[in-house]
Short mmCIF file of C-alpha atoms in Angstrom, two decimals:
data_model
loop_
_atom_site.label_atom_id
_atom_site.label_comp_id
_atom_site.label_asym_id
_atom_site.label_seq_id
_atom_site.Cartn_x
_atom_site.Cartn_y
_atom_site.Cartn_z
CA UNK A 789 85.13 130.06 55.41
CA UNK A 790 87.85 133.19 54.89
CA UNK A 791 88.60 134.74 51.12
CA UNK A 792 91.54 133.44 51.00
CA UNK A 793 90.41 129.29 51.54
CA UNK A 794 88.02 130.17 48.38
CA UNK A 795 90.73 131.00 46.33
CA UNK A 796 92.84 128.51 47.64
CA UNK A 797 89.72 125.88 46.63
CA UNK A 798 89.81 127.76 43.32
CA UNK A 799 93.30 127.67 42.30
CA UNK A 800 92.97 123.36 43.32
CA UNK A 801 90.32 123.64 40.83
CA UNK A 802 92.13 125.82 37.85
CA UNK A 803 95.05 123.70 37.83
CA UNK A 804 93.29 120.88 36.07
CA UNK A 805 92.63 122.95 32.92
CA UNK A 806 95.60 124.42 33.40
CA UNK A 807 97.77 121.67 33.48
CA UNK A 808 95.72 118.96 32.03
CA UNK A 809 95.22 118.77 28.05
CA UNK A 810 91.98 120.40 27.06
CA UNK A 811 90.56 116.73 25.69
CA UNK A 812 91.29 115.30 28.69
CA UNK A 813 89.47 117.84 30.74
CA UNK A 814 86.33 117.71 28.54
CA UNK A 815 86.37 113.99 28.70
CA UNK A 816 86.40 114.57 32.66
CA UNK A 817 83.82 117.16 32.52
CA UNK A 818 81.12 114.86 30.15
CA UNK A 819 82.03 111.70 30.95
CA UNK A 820 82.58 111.83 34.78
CA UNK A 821 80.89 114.77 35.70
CA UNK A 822 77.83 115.11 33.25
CA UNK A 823 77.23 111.64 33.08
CA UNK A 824 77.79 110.87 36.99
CA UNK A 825 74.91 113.45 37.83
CA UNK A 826 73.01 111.69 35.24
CA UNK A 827 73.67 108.24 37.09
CA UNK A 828 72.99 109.76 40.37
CA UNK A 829 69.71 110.53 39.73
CA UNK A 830 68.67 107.61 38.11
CA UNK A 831 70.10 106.14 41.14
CA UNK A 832 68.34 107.90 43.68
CA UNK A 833 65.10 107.73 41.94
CA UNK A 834 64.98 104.06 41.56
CA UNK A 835 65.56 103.64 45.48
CA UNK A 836 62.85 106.08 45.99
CA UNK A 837 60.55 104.07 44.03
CA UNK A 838 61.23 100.81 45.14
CA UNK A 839 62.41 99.84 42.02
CA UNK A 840 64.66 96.89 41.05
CA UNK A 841 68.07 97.43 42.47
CA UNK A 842 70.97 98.56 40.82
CA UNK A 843 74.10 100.58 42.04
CA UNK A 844 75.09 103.54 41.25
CA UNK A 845 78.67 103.00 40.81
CA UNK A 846 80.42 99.39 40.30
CA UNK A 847 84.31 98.97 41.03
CA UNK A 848 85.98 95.72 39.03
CA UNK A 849 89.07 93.99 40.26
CA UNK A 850 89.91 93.07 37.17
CA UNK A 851 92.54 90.56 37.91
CA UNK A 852 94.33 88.91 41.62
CA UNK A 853 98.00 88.75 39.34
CA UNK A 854 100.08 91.79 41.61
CA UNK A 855 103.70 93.07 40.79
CA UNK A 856 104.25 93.70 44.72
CA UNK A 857 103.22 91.55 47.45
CA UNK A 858 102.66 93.92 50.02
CA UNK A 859 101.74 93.83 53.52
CA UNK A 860 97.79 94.28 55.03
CA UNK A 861 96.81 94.04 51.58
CA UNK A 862 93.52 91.43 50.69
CA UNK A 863 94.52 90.33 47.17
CA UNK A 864 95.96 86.84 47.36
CA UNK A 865 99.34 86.76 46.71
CA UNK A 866 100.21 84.70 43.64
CA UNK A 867 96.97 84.55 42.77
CA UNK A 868 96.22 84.19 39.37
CA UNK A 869 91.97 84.56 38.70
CA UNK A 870 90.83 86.98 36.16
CA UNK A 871 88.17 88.26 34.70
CA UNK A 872 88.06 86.96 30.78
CA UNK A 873 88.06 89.82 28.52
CA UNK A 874 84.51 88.86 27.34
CA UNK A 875 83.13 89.39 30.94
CA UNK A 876 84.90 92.64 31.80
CA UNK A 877 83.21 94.06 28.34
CA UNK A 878 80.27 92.81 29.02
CA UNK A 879 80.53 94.52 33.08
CA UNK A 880 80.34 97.30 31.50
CA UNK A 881 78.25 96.80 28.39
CA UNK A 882 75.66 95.95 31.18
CA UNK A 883 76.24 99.11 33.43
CA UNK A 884 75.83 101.48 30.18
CA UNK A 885 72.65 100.03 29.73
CA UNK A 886 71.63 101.04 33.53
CA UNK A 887 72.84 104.32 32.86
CA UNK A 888 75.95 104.09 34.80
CA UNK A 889 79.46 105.32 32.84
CA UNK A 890 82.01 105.44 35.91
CA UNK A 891 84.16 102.88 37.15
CA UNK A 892 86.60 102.07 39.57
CA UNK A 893 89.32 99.61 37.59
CA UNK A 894 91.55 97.55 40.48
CA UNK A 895 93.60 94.59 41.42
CA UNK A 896 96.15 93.07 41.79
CA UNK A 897 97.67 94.96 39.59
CA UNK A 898 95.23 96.30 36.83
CA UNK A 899 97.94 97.60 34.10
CA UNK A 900 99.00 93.28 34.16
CA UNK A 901 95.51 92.49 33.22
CA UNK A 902 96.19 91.94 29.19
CA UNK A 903 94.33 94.13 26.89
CA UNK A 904 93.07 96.57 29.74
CA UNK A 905 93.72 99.68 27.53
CA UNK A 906 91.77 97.73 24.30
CA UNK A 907 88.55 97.33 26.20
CA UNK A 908 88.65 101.25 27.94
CA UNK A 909 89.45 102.84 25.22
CA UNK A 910 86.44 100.93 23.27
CA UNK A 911 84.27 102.46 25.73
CA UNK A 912 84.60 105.77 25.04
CA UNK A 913 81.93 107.18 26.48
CA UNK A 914 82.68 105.92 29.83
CA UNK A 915 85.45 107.38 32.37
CA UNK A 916 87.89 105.24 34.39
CA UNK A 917 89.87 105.25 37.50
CA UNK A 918 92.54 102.92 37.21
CA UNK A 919 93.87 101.80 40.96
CA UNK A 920 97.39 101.13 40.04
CA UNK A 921 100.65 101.13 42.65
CA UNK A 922 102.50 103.01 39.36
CA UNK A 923 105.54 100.72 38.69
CA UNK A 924 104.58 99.74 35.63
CA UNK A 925 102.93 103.17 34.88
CA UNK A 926 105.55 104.11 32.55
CA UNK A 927 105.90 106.85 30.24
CA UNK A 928 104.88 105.08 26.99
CA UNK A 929 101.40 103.39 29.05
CA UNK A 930 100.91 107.39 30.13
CA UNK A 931 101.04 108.46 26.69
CA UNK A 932 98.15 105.89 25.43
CA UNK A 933 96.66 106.95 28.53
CA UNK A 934 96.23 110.13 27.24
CA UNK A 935 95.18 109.22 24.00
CA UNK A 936 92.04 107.14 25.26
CA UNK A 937 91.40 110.06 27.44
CA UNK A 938 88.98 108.47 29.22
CA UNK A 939 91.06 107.60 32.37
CA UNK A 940 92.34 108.74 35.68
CA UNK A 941 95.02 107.00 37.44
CA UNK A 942 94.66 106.48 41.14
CA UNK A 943 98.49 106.26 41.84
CA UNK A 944 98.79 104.10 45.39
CA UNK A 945 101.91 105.87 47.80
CA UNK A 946 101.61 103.90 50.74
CA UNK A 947 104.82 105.85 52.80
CA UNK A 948 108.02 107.49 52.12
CA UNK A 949 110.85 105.78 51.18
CA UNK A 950 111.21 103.73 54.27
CA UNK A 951 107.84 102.96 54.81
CA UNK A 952 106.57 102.20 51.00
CA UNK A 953 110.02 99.45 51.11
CA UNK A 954 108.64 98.11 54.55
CA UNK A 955 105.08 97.64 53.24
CA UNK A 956 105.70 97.11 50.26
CA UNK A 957 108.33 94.07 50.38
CA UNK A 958 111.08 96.53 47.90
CA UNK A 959 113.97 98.76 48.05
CA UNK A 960 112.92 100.45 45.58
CA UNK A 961 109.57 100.89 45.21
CA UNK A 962 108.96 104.23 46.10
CA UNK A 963 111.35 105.98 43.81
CA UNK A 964 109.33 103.73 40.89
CA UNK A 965 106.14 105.39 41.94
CA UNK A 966 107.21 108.25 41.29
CA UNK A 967 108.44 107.50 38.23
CA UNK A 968 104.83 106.66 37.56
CA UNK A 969 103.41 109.80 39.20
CA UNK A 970 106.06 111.96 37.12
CA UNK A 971 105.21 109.88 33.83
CA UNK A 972 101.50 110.92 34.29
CA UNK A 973 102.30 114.91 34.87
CA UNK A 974 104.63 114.56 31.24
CA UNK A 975 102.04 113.26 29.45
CA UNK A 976 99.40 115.94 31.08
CA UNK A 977 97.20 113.20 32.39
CA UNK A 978 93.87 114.28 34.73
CA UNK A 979 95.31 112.12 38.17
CA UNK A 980 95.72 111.60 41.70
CA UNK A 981 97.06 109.42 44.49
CA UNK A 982 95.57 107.26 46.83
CA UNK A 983 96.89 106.54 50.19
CA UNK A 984 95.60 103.74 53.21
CA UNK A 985 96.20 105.38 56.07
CA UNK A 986 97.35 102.96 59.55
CA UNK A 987 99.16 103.72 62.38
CA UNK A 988 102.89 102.44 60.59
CA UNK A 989 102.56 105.45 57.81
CA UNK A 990 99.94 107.94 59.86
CA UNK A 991 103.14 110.45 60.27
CA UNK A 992 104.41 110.11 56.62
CA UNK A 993 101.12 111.17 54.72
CA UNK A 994 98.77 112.49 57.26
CA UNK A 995 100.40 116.05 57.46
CA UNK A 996 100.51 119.05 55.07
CA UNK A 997 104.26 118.48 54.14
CA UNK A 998 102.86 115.66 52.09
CA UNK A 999 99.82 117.45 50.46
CA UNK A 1000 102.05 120.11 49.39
CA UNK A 1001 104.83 117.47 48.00
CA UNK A 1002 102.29 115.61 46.04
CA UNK A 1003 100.93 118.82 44.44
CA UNK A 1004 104.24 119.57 43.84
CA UNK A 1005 104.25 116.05 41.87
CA UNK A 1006 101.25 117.11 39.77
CA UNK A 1007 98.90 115.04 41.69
CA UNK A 1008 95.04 116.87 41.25
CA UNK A 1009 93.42 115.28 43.95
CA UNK A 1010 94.61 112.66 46.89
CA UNK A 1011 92.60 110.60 47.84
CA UNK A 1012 92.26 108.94 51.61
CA UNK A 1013 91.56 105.46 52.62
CA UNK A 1014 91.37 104.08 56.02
CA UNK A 1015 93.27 101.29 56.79
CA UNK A 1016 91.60 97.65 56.81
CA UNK A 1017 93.34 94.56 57.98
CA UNK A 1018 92.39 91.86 55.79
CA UNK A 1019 93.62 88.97 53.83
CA UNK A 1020 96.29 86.15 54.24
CA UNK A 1021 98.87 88.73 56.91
CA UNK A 1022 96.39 91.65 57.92
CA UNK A 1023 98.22 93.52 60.42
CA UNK A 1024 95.76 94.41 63.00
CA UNK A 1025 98.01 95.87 65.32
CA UNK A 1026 98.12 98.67 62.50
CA UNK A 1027 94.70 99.83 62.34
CA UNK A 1028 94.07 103.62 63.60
CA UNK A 1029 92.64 103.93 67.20
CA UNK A 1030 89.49 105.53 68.17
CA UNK A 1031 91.74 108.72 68.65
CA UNK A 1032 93.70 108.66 65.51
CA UNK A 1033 90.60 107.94 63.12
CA UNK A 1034 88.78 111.08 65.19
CA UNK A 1035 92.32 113.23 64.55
CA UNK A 1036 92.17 111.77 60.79
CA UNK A 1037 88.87 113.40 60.14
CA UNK A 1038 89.84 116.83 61.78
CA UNK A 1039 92.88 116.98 59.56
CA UNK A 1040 90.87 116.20 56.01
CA UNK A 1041 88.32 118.63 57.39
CA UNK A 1042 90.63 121.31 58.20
CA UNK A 1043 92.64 120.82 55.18
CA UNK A 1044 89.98 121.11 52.55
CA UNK A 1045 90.18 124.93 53.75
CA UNK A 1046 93.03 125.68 51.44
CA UNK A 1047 95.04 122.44 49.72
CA UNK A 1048 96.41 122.51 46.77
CA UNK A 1049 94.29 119.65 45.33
CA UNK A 1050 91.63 118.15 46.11
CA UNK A 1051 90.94 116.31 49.13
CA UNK A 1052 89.06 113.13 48.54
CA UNK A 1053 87.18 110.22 50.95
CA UNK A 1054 84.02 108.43 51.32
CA UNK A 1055 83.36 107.96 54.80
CA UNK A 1056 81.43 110.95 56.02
CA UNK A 1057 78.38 113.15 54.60
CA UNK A 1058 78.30 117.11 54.48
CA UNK A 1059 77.36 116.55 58.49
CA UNK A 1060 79.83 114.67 59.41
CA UNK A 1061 77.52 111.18 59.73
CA UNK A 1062 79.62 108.34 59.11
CA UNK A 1063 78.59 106.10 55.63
CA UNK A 1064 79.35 103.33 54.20
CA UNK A 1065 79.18 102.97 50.14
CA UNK A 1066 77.99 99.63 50.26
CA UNK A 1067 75.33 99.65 52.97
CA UNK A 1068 73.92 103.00 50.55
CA UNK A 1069 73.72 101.13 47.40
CA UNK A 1070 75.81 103.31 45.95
CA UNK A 1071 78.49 101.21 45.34
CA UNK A 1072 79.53 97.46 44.84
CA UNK A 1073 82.33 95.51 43.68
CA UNK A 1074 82.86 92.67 41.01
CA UNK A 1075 85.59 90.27 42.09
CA UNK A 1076 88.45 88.98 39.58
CA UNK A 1077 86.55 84.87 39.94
CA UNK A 1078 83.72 87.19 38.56
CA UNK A 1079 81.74 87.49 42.24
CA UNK A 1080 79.21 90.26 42.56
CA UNK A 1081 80.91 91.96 46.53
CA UNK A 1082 79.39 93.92 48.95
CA UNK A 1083 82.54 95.67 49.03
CA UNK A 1084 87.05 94.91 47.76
CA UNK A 1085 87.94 93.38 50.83
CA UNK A 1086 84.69 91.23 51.97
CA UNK A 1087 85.43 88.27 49.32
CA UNK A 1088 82.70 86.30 49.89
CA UNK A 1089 79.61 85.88 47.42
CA UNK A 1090 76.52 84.59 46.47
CA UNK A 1091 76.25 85.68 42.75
CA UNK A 1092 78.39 84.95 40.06
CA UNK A 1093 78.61 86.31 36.70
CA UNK A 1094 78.55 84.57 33.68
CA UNK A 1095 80.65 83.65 30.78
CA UNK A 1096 80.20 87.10 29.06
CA UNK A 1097 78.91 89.67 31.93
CA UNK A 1098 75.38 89.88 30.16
CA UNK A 1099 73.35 88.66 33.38
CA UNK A 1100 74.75 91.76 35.83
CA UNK A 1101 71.71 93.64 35.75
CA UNK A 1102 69.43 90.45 36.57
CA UNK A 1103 72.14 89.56 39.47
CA UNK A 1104 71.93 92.92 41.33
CA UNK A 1105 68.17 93.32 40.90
CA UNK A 1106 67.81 89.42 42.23
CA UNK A 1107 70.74 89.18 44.76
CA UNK A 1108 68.57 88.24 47.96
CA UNK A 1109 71.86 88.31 49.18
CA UNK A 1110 72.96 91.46 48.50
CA UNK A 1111 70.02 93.15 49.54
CA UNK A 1112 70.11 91.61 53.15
CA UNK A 1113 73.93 92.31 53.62
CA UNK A 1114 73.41 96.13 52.90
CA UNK A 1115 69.85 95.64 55.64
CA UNK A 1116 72.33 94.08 57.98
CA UNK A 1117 74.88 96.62 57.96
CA UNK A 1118 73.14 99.93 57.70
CA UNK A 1119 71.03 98.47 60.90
CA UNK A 1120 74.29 97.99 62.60
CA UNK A 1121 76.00 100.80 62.15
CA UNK A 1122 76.65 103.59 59.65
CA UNK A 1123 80.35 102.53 59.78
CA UNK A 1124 82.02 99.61 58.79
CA UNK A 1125 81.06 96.34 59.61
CA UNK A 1126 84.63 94.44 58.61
CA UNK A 1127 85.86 96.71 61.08
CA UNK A 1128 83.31 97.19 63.82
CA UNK A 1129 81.90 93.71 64.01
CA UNK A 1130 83.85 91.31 62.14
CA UNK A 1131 82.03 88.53 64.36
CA UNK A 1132 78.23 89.42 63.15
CA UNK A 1133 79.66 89.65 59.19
CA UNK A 1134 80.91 86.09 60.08
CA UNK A 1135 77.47 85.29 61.41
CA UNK A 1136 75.83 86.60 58.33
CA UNK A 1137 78.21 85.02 55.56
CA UNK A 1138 77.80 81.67 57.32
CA UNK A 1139 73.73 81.96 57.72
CA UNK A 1140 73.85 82.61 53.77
CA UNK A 1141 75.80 80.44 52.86
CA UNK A 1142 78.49 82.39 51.10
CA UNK A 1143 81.72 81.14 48.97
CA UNK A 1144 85.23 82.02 49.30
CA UNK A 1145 85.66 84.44 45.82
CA UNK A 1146 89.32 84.19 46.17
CA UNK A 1147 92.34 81.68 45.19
CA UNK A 1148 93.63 81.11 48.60
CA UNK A 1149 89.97 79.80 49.87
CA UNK A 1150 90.55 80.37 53.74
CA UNK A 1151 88.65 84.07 53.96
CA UNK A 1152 86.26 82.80 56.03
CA UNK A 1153 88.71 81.63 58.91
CA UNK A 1154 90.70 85.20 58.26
CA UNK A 1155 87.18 86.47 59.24
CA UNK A 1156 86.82 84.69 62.25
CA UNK A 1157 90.73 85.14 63.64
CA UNK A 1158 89.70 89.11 62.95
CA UNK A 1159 88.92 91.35 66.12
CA UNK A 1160 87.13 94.67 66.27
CA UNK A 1161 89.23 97.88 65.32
CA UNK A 1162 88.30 101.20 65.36
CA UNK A 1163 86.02 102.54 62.67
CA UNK A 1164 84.59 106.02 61.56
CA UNK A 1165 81.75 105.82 62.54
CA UNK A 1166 82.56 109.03 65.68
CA UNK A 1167 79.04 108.69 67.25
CA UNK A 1168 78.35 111.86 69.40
CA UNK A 1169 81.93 113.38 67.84
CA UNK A 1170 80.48 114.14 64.38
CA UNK A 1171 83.07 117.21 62.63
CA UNK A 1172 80.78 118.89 60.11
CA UNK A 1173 82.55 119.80 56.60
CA UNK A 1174 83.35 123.56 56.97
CA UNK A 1175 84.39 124.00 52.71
CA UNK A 1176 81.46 125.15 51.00
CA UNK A 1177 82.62 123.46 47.90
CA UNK A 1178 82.90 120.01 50.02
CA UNK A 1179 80.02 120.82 51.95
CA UNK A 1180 77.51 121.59 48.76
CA UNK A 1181 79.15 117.92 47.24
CA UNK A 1182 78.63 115.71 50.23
CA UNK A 1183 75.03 117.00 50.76
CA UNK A 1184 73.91 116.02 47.17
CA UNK A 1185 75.88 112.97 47.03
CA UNK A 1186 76.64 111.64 50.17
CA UNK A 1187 73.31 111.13 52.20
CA UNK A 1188 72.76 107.26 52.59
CA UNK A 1189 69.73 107.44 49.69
CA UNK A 1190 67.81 106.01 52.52
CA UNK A 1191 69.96 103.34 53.97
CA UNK A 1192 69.76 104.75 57.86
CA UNK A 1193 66.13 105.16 57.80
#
């Protein structure tokens, strides 16, 4: 790695204190990055040990109700399940007391989910990424934003303007994203955008035109998803090749040399070994019907929460269910199974048993019309990290705690 790509990493990481107000940044410092270490270990140490399970990082869909209805995406459209305000405080009541502070807040559309702000900003001491596509991320829900200070908003730019209208099902949905993204930089907010990469937007985002626009925009880190065709209209025929997802990876690897923010994806270790969050442990998801997920867009569950979220810890530790599914898929592959072998996950949900966690109640035929796409799991094409910074990260966070024997 040259001089000049460490102070490239540097400047990435100066312009959050820089730009960001200083309470803001202290609250990212403590409450993400003190306490997240914190977790980790606690994490690691109880898979060491054999000890009950519990992840190391949950992500809540708070609610199905969307703004947008846009295409490929697994939330049912119209749908209207929640999580009652008592259960989402008592999520993460629950995940306090396992020593875990950091959540992933999504949808639908989280900022239509009534009294959102209430319950974060009650929890202080936690931190908050808040999955939002940024329409309704206006400058007045910025501003109280900042005032919790607790929170991070994941801003979702799925194309240009073309693109984001196609995918999106509006004219004008790009230019109110922005709106959003610009409403965040005003009020000096700590945030970044999120992007799911396919074949139908791979030229609009994947290049360094867009890292530098975003930047530009104020974003602090962007962070890269891999496209997965799920729910009612899942687009198949826009999943990345086996070329593309190999040409993905060399482009976030060579990038992280010298962007302007930070570079952001959870697919591959310090190595270059695919993973998969779920099969690890380290992460799992809580569905708006209140479903304890493997992952967002498996909906299909075993274990439900109750009335006021207080049973989460006995759940996780308990989940038979749970336990097998991450067996099952860290045997399979390091990759993704939804993806890879959509056929054996059908096998599995029907052997166990599982329910549909969703409003429109047909996931399980969606399942079985799916056919294998490429995934990233690049066996025999593994592209180390070649950041130091990046490299140092992924080899204390991102080793499979055991998963892959």
């Amino acid at each position: 790695m040259k001089t000049k790509d460490y102070i490239a990493t540097a400047k990435a990481a100066f312009r959050v204190p820089g730009e960001c107000s200083p309470r803001l940044v202290w609250k990212f410092m403590y409450n993400f990055g003190w306490q997240s270490m914190r977790n980790i270990s606690r994490f690691e140490k109880r898979q060491a040990k054999g000890e009950p399970f519990f992840p190391a990082f949950v992500m809540i869909s708070v609610t199905e109700s969307c703004n947008l209805a846009c295409s490929g995406c697994w939330v049912t459209s119209g749908g209207k399940k929640s999580l009652s305000p008592e259960q989402l405080d008592g999520i993460i009541t629950s995940c306090k007391k396992k020593g875990s502070f950091f959540f992933g807040i999504l949808g639908g559309e989280p900022l239509m989910y009534k009294g959102l702000l209430d319950i974060m900003e009650k929890h202080r001491e936690c931190y908050f990424q808040l999955f939002t596509n940024g329409v309704l991320l206006t400058e007045e829900v910025a501003m109280r934003l900042k005032k919790i200070g607790n929170v991070t908003p994941l801003i979702s730019i799925e194309g240009l303007k073309e693109e984001s209208a196609a995918r999106r099902g509006r004219p004008d949905v790009f230019e109110k994203t922005l709106a959003g993204v610009r409403a965040c930089r005003k009020a000096k907010l700590i945030f970044g955008a999120a992007a799911s990469i396919g074949k139908s937007n791979y030229n609009d985002l994947v290049n360094r035109d867009y890292i530098e626009m975003i930047a530009k925009e104020g974003a602090h880190y962007l962070w890269y998803y891999l496209y997965r065709p799920a729910g009612a209209d899942p687009k198949s025929s826009n999943a990345l090749d086996k070329e593309q997802v190999l040409a993905f990876r060399k482009f976030i690897v060579e990038q992280r040399k010298n962007a302007p923010l930070f570079l952001i994806e959870t697919y591959w270790d310090d190595k270059g070994n695919a993973l998969c969050p779920g099969a690890t442990g380290m992460s799992h998801h809580i569905s708006p019907s209140g479903a304890l997920e493997f992952c967002p867009p498996i909906q299909m569950a075993k274990d439900y929460i109750n009335e006021d979220g207080s049973n989460l810890a006995e759940l996780f530790e308990n989940s038979g269910f749970l336990a097998e599914f991450r067996k099952m898929t860290a045997e399979s592959s390091r990759g993704c199974i939804l993806l890879e072998d959509p056929q054996k996950m059908v096998e599995f949900l029907e052997k166990h048993q599982a329910t549909d966690t969703t409003s429109r109640g047909c996931v399980l035929k969606e399942y079985k019309d799916m056919l294998p796409t490429a995934g990233h799991n690049q066996q025999g094409q593994k592209i180390p990290e070649q950041n130091v910074f990046y490299k140092m990260v992924k080899k204390r966070y991102f080793f499979g705690f055991g998963a892959y024997g």
